[in-house]
XYZ file of C-alpha atoms in Angstrom:
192
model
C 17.970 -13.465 -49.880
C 21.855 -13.865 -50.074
C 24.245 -16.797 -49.877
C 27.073 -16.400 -47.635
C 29.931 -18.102 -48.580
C 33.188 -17.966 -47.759
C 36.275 -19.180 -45.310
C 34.847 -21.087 -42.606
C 31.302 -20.237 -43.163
C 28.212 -20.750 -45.732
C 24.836 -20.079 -44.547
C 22.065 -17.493 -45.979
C 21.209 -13.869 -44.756
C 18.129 -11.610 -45.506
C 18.144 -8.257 -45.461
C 15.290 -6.294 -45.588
C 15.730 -2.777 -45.416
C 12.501 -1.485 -44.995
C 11.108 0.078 -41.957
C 7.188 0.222 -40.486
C 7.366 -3.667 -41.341
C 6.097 -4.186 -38.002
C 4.389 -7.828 -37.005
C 6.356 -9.412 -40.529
C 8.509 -11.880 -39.584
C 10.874 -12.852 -41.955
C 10.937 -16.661 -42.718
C 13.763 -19.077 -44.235
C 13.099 -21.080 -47.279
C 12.259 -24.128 -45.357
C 9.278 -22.048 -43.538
C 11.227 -21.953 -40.200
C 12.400 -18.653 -38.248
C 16.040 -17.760 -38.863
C 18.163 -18.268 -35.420
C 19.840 -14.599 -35.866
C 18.349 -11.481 -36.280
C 19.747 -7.733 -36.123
C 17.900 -4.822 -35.936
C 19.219 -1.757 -38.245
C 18.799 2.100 -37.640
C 15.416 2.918 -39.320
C 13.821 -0.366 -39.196
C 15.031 -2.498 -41.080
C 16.169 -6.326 -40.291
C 19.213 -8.765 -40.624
C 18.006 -12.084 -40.474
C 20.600 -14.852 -40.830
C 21.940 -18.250 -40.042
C 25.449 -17.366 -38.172
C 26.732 -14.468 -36.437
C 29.399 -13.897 -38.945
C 26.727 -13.024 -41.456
C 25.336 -10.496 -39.298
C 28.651 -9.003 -38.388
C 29.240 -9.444 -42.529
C 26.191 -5.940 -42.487
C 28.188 -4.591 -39.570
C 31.480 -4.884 -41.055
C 32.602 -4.373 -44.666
C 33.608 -7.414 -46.330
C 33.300 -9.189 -43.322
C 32.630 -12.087 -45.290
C 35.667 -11.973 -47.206
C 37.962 -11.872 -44.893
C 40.961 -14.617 -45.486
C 40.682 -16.271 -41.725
C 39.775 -16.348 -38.382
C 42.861 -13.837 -37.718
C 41.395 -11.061 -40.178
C 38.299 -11.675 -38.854
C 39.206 -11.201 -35.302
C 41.137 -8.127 -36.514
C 38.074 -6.530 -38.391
C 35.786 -7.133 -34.945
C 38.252 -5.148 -33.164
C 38.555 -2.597 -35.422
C 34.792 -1.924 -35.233
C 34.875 -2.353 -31.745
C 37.168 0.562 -31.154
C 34.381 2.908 -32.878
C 31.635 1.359 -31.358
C 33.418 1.658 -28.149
C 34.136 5.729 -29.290
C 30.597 6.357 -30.130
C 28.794 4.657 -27.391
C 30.431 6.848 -24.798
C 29.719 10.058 -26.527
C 26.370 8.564 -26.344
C 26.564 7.662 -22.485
C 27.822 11.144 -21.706
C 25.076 12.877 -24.166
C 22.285 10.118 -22.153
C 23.777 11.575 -18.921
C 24.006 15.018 -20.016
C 20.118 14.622 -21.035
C 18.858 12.800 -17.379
C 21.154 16.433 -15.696
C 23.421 13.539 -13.909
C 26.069 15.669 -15.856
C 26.700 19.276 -16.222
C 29.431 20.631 -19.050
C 29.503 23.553 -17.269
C 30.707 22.243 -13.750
C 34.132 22.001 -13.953
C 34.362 18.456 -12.302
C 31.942 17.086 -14.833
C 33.751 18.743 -17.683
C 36.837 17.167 -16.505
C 34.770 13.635 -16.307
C 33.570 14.693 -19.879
C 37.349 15.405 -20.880
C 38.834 12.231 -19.564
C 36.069 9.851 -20.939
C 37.173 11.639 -24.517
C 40.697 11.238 -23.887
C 40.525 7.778 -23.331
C 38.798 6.642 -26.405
C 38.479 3.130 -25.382
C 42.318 2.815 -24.149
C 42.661 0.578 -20.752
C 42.065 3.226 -17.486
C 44.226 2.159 -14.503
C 42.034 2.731 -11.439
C 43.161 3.133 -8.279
C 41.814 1.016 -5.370
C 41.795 1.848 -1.536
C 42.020 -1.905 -0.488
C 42.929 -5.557 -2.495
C 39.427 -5.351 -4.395
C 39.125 -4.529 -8.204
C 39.258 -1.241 -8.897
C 35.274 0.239 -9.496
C 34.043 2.782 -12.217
C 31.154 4.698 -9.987
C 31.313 8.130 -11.988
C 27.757 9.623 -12.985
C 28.215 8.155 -16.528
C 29.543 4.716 -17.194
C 32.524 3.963 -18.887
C 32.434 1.532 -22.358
C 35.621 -0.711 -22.222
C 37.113 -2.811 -25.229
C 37.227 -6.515 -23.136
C 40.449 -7.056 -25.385
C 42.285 -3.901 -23.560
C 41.819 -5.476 -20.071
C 42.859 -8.690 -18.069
C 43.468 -11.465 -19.554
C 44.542 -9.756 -23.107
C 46.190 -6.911 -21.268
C 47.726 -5.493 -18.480
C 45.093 -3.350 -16.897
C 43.239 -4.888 -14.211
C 39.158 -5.405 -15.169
C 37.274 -1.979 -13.515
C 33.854 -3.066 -11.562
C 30.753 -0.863 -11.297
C 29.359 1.287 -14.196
C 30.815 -0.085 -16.998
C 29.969 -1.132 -20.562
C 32.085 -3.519 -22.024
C 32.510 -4.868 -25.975
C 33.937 -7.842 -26.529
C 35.063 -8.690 -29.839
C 36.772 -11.642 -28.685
C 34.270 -13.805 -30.696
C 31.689 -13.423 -33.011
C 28.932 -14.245 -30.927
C 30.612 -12.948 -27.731
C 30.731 -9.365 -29.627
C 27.417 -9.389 -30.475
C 26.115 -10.317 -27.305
C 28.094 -7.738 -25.900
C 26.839 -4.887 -28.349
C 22.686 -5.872 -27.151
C 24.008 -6.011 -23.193
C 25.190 -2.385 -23.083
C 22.521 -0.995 -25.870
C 24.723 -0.504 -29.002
C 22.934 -3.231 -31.257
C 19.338 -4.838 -31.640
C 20.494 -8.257 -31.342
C 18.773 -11.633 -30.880
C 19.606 -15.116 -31.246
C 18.562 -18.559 -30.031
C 19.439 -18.936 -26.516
C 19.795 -15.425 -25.725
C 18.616 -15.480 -22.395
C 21.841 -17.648 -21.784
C 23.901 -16.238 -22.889
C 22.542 -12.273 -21.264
């Protein structure tokens, strides 16, 4: 068990990094079940007071960080990768379920542009006054933070995974919504 402490948070965080501890659930001094939990590749389990300690195993030196700023800096950051490797996992998922083909050239194009664009804003085009909608065979992960109303783009509809870092709960939410983190937290079901 670990005590968090630092700029506007203190709390306590347990990590246990062993997997096939199925059925154990991890249990705060006091007896009670801790309100935040993250699953980890392998197994394992983050279990913790406050999203910023679970983004603290996410991020390194999370906890550290100076302020909110830095903070909402070093979400981004990670964003941006998560945002890179969930699509090569959407197009591999795709690839797998043969709702993609590398060797058609129109799907190797799709395959191309979802690599160019790396989690940069995509203009889309749309026939009539509606939002512009992603319906391509694989969907497309967006960073929130690159769209309306922190940029320019206009927000796509339709097949679309979006990460928003724009909070620390809001990120983390978003991560469990489009499969890219074992999340859970009090109130979940609100906030899905």
């Amino acid at each position: 068990m670990t005590e968090v402490r630092s700029g506007s948070f203190t709390g306590m965080r347990f990590v246990n990094h062993h997997a096939g501890c199925c059925g154990h659930v991890a249990l705060r001094p006091d007896g009670t079940t801790w309100p935040q939990v993250l699953g980890l590749p392998g197994g394992g389990t983050v279990n913790a007071d406050t999203p910023a300690e679970i983004l603290d195993e996410l991020i390194p030196s999370y906890a550290v960080l100076p302020d909110d700023e830095a903070r909402r800096q070093a979400r981004e950051a990670h964003a941006r990768r998560v945002v890179e490797d969930h699509q090569e996992l959407r197009i591999a998922q795709a690839t797998a379920e043969g709702r993609l083909d590398p060797s058609d050239p129109d799907d190797a194009g799709l395959i191309a542009l979802l690599r160019e664009v790396r989690g940069r804003p995509v203009h889309l085009a749309s026939a009539d006054a509606q939002a512009p909608t992603w319906e391509a065979p694989v969907a497309l992960v967006c960073l929130s933070t690159a769209y309306e109303p922190h940029g320019e783009a206009p927000r796509p509809g339709g097949h679309v995974d979006w990460i928003d870092p724009t909070d620390e709960q809001a990120y983390l939410v978003s991560l469990r919504r489009c499969g890219a983190a074992d999340y859970w937290c009090e109130g979940i079901a609100d906030l899905l």
